[in-house]
Short mmCIF file of C-alpha atoms (C1' of nucleotides) in Angstrom, two decimals:
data_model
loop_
_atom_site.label_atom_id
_atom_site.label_comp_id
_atom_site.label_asym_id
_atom_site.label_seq_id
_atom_site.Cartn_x
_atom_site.Cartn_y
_atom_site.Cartn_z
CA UNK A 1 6.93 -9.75 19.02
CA UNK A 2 7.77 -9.59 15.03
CA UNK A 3 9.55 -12.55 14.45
CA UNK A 4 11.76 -12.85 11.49
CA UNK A 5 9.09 -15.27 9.58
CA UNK A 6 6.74 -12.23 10.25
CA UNK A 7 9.06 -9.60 8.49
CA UNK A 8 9.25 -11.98 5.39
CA UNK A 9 5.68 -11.70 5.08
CA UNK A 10 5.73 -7.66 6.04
CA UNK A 11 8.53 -7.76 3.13
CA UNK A 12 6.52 -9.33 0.78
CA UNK A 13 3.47 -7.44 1.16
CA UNK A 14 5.02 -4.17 1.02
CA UNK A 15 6.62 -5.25 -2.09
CA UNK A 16 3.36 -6.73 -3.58
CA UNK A 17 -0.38 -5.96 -1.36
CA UNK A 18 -2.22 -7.93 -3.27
CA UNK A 19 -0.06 -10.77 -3.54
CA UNK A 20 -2.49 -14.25 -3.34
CA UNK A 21 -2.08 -15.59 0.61
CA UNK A 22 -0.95 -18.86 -1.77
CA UNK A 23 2.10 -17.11 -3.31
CA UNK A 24 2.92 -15.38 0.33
CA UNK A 25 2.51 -18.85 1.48
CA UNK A 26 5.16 -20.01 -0.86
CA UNK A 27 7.44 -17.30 -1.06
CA UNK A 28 7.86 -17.04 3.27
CA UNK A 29 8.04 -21.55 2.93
CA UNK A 30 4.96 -22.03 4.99
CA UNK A 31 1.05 -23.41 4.79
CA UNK A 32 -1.30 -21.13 3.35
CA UNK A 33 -3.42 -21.51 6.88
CA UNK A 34 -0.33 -20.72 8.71
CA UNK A 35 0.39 -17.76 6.53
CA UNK A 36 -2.92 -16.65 6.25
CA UNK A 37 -3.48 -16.76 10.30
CA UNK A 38 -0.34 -14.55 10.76
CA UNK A 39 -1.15 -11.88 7.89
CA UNK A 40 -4.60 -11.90 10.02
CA UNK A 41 -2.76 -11.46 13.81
CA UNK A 42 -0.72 -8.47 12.19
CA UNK A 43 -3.37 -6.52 10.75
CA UNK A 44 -5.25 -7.63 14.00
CA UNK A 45 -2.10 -6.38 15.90
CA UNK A 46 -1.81 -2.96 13.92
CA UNK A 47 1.17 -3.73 12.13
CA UNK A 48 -0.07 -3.68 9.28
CA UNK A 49 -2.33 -0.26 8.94
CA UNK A 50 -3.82 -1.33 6.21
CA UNK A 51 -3.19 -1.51 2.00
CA UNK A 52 -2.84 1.06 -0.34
CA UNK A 53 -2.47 1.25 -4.14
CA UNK A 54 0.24 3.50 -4.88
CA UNK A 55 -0.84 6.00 -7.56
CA UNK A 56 1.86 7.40 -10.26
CA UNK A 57 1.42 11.23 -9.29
CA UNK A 58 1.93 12.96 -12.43
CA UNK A 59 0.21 10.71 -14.79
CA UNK A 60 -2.98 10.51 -12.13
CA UNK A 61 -2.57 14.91 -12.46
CA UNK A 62 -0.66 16.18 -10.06
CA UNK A 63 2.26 18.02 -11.69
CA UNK A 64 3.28 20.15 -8.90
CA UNK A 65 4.71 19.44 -4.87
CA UNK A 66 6.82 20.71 -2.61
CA UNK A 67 8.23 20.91 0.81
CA UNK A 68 7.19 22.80 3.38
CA UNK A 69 9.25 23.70 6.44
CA UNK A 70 6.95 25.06 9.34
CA UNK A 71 7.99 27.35 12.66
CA UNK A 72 5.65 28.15 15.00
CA UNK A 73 5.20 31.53 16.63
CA UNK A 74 4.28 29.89 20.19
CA UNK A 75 5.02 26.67 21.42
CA UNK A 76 2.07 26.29 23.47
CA UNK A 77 -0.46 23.07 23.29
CA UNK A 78 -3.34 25.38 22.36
CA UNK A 79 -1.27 26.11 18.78
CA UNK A 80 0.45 22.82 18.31
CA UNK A 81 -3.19 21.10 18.80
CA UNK A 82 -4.26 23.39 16.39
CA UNK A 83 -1.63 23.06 13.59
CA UNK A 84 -1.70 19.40 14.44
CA UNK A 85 -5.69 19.22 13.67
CA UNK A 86 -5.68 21.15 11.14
CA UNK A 87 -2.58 19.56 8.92
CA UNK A 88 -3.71 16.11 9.49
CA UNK A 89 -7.30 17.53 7.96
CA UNK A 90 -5.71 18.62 4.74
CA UNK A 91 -5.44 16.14 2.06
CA UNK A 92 -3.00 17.78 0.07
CA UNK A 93 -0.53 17.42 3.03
CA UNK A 94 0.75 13.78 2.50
CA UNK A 95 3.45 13.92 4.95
CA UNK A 96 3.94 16.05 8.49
CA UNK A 97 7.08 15.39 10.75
CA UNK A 98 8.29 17.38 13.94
CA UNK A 99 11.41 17.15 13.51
CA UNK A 100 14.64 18.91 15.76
CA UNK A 101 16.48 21.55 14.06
CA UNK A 102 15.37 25.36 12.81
CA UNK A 103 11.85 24.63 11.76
CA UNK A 104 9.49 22.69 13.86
CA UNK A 105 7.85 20.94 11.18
CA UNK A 106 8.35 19.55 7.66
CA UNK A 107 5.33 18.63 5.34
CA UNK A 108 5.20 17.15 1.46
CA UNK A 109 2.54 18.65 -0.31
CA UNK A 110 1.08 17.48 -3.21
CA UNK A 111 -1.37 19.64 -6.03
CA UNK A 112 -2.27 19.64 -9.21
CA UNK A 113 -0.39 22.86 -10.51
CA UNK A 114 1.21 25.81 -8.98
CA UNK A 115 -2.27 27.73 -9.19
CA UNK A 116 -3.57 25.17 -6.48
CA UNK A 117 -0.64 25.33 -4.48
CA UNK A 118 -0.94 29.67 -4.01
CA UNK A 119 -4.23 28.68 -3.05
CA UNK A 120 -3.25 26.38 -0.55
CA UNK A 121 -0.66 28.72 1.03
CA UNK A 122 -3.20 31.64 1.03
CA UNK A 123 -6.53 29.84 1.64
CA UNK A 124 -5.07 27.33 4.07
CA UNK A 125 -1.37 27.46 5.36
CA UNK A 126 -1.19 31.28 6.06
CA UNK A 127 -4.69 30.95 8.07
CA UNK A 128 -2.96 28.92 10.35
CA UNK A 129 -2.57 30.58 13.87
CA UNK A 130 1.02 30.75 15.53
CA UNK A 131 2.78 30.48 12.38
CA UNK A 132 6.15 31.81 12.19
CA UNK A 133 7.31 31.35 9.29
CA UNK A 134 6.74 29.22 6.09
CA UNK A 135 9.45 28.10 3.52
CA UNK A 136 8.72 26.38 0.35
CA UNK A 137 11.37 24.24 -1.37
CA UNK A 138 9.49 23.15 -4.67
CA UNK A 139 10.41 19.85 -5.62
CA UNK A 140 11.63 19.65 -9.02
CA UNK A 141 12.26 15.59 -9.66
CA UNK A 142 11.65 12.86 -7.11
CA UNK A 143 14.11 10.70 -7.22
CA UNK A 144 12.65 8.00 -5.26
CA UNK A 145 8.81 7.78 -3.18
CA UNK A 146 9.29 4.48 -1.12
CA UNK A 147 6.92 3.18 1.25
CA UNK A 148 8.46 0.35 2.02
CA UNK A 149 10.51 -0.03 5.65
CA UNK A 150 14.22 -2.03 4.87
CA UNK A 151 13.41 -5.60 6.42
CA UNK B 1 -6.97 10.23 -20.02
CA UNK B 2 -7.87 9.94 -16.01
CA UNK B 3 -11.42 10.58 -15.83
CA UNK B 4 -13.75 10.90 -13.19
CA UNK B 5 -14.86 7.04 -12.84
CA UNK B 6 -11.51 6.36 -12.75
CA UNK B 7 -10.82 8.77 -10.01
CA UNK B 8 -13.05 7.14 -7.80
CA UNK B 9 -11.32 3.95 -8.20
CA UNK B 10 -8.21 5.43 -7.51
CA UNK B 11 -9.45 7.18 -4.33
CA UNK B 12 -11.04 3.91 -3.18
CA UNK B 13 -7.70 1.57 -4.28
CA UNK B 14 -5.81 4.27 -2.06
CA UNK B 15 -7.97 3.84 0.94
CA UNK B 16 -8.68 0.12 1.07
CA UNK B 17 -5.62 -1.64 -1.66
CA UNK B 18 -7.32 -5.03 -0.86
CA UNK B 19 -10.68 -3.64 -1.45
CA UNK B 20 -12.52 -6.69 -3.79
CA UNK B 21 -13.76 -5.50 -7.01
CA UNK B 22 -17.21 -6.52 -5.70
CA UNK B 23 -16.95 -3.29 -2.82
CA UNK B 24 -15.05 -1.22 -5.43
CA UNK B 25 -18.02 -1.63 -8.56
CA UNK B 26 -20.28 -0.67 -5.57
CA UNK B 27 -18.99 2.38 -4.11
CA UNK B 28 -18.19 3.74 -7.62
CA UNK B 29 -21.24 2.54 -9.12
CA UNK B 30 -21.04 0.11 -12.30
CA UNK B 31 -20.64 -3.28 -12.64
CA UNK B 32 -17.84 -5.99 -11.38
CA UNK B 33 -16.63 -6.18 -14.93
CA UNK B 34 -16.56 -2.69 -16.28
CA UNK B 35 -15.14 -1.79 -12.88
CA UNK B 36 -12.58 -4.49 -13.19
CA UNK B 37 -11.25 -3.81 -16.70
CA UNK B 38 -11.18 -0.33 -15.81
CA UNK B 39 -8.54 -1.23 -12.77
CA UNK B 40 -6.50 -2.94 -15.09
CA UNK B 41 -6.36 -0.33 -17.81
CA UNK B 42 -5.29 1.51 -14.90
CA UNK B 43 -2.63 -1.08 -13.81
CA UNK B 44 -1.38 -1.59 -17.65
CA UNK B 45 -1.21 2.22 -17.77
CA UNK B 46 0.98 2.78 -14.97
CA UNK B 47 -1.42 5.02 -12.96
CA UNK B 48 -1.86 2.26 -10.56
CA UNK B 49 2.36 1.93 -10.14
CA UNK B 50 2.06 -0.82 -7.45
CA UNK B 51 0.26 -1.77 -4.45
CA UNK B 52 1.72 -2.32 -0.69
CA UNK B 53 0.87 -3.23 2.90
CA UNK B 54 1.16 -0.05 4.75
CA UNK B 55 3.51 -1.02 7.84
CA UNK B 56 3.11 0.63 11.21
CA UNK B 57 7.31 1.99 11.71
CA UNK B 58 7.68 1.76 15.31
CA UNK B 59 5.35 -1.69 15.94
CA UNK B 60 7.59 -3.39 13.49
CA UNK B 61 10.51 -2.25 15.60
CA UNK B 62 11.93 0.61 13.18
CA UNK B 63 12.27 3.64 15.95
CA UNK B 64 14.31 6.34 14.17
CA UNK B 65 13.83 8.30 10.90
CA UNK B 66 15.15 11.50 10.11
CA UNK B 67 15.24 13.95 7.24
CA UNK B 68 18.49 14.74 5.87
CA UNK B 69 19.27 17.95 3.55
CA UNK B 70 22.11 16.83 1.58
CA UNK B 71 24.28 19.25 -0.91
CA UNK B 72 26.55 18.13 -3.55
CA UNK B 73 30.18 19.63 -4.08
CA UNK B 74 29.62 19.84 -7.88
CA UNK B 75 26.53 19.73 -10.13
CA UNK B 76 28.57 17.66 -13.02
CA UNK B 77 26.37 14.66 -14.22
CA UNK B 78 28.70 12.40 -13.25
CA UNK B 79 28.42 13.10 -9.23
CA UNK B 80 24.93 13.75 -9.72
CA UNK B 81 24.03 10.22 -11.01
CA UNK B 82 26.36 8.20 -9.05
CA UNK B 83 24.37 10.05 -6.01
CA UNK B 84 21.08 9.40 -7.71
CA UNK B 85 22.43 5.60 -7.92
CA UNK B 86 23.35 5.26 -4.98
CA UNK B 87 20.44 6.79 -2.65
CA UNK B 88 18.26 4.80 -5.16
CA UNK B 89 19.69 1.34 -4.09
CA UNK B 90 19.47 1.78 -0.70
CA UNK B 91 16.60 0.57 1.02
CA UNK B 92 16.52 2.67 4.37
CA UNK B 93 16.00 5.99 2.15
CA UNK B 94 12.67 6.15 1.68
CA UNK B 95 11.91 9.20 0.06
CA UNK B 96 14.71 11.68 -1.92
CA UNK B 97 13.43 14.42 -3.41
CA UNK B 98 16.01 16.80 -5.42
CA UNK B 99 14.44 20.70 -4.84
CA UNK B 100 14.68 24.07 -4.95
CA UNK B 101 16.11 26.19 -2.28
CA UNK B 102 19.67 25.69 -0.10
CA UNK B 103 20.31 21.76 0.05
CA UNK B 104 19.89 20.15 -3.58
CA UNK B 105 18.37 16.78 -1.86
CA UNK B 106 15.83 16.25 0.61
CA UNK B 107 15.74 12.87 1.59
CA UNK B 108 14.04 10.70 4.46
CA UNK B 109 15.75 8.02 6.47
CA UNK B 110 14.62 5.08 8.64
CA UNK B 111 16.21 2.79 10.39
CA UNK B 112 15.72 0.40 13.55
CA UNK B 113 17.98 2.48 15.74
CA UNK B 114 20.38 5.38 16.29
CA UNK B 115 23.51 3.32 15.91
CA UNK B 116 21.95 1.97 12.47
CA UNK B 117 21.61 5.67 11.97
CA UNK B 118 25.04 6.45 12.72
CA UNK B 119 26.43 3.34 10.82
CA UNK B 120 24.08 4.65 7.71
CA UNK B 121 25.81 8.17 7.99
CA UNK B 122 29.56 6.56 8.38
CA UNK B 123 29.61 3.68 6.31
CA UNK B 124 27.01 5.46 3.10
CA UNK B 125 26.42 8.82 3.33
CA UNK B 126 29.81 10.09 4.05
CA UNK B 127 31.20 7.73 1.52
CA UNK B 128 29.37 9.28 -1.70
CA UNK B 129 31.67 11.41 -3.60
CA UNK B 130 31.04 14.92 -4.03
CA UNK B 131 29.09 15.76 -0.81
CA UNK B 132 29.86 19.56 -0.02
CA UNK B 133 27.28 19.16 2.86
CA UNK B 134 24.68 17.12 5.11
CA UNK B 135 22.35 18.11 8.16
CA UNK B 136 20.06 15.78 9.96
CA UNK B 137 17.03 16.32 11.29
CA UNK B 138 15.76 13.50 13.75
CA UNK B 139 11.88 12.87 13.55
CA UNK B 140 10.96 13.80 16.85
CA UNK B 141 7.27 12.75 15.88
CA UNK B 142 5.43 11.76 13.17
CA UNK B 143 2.27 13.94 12.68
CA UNK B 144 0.97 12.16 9.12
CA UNK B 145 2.27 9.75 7.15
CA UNK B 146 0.19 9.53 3.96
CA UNK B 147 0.64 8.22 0.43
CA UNK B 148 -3.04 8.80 -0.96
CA UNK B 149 -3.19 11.56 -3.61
CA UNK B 150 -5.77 14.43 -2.80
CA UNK B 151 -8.23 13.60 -5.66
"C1'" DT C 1 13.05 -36.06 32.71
"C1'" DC C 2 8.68 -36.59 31.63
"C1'" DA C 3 3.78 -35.80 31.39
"C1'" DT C 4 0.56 -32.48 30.18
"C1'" DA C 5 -1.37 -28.13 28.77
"C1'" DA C 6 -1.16 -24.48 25.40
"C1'" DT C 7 -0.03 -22.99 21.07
"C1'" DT C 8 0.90 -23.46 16.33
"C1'" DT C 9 0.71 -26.18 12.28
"C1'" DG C 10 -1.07 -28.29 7.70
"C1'" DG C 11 -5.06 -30.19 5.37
"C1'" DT C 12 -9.64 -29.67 3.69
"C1'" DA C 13 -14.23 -28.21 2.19
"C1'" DG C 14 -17.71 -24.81 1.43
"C1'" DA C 15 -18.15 -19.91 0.38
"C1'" DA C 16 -16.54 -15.94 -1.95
"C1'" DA C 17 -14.12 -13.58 -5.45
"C1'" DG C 18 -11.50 -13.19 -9.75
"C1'" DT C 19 -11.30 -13.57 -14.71
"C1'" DA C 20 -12.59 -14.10 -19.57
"C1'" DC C 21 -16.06 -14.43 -22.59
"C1'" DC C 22 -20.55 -12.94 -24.82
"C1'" DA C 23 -24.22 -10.07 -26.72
"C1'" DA C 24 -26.41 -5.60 -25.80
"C1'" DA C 25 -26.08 -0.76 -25.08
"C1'" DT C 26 -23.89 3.57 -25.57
"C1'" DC C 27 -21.00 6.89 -27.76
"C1'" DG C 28 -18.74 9.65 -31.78
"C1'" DG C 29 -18.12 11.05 -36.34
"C1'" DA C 30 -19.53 11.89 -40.96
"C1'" DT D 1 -29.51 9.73 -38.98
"C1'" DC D 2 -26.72 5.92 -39.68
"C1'" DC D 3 -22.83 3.04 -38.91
"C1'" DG D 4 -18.50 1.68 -36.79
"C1'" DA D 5 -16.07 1.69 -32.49
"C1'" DT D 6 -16.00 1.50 -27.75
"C1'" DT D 7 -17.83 0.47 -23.40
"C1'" DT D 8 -21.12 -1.91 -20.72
"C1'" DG D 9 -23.46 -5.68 -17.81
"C1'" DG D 10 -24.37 -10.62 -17.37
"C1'" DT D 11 -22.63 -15.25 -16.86
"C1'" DA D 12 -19.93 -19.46 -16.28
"C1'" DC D 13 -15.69 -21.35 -15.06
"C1'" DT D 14 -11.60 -21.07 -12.22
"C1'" DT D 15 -8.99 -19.50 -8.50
"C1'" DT D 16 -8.65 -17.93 -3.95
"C1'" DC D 17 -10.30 -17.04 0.65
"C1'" DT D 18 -11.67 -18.48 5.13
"C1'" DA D 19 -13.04 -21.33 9.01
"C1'" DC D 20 -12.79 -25.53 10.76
"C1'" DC D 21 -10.43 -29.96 12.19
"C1'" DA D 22 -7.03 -33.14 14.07
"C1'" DA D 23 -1.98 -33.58 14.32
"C1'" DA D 24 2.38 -31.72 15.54
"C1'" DT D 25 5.20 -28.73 18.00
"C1'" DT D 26 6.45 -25.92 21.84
"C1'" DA D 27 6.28 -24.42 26.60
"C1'" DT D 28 5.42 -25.48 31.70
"C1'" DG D 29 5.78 -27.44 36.15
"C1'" DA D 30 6.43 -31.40 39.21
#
DNA sequence: TCATAATTTGGTAGAAAGTACCAAATCGGA
DNA sequence: TCCGATTTGGTACTTTCTACCAAATTATGA
């Protein structure tokens, strides 16, 4: 279905989102109506999700994350629907995984300074029902935030 | 330095990266060319780091990711940047985050397949000097995937 | 193998947006 | 309050987008 002429374009829009359909034409060696029909038929096709500008998190104010990793109490649908709703709600939870292994879940969070993250464990995480347990590993240098998958 | 207006532009840029500066001077409210200049002061000043076509993993045929907790033998700078080196270059570690807590590194992995997984394990992770430890966690599903800072 | 249908391609032209300039308005400090 | 500095909105020129066309390529079935 993605075809490799489709992953150079995928390649070079992760690298660059706004790049001109002209230089995506040029850099992928094709038309710029060819190019621009096939950008169209991925975003049409879901593949791409959409574009984001990527932000620089402490110079936009955001001096403190961390990760979370999430057990649940029960296992039922009622409190994984729950959890679900109410993580994906929460702005300041960029990233939620199930994953295998001791905890069920492991979210990035993102806040300004540690006084907003207490808050968010108290106001929001702790409110939860069915939580087990909650362990916080703050991070204390990110050494890389990619978004982009290795075409 | 990041003021409100400039919020706003952020928030919109990390909703809609493609967004013209027609629809972004709109929603925040000024004109096309104060709202322009401000973007760019924005770009120049590295608060806007980059913009990227958000790519849907599994459509464009990446199925596994996991999250690996990685701990290092020895804390001497010289293992510690040739790790930082090396997870940097490679492109199917998205995310490494050095933190608090048990494992030094948390880092996120994706790849098209579990034999790409196993090759990445064999043929890189093993291979970096001074690993005391690793643990995988598969991704059994992905609840949120987000990159937009909770202004 | 060949004819034909279906799909994809490159070119083009009108519409939309980006970009750089200007004078006017607003803001800050003394 | 006054003056310099900064930020603002308007405008004109340039670039880019987008939808259309006919031509080329690819796939299909007899």
């Amino acid at each position: 279905m993605v075809e490799e002429q489709d992953e150079k374009i995928l390649a070079e829009l992760q690298k660059d989102g706004r790049a001109t359909n002209q230089q995506l034409a040029e850099t992928v060696g094709m038309s710029t109506s060819a190019c621009w029909r096939r950008v169209r038929a991925l975003e049409e096709a879901g593949v791409i999700s959409g574009y984001s500008a990527l932000v620089a998190r402490e110079r936009a104010g955001f001096a403190t994350s961390a990760i979370l990793h999430v057990s649940l109490e029960r296992h039922d649908v009622k409190f994984v629907d729950e959890f679900v709703a109410r993580v994906t709600q929460r702005r300041e939870v960029l990233e939620c995984f199930a994953t295998t292994g001791d905890a069920d879940y492991h979210l990035r969070v993102v806040v300004r300074d540690m006084d907003a993250y207490n808050r968010f464990l108290d106001e929001f995480m702790f409110r939860i029902p069915g939580i087990r347990h909650v362990r916080t590993n703050v991070i204390l240098k990110e050494i890389k935030t990619g978004v982009a998958l290795p075409f």
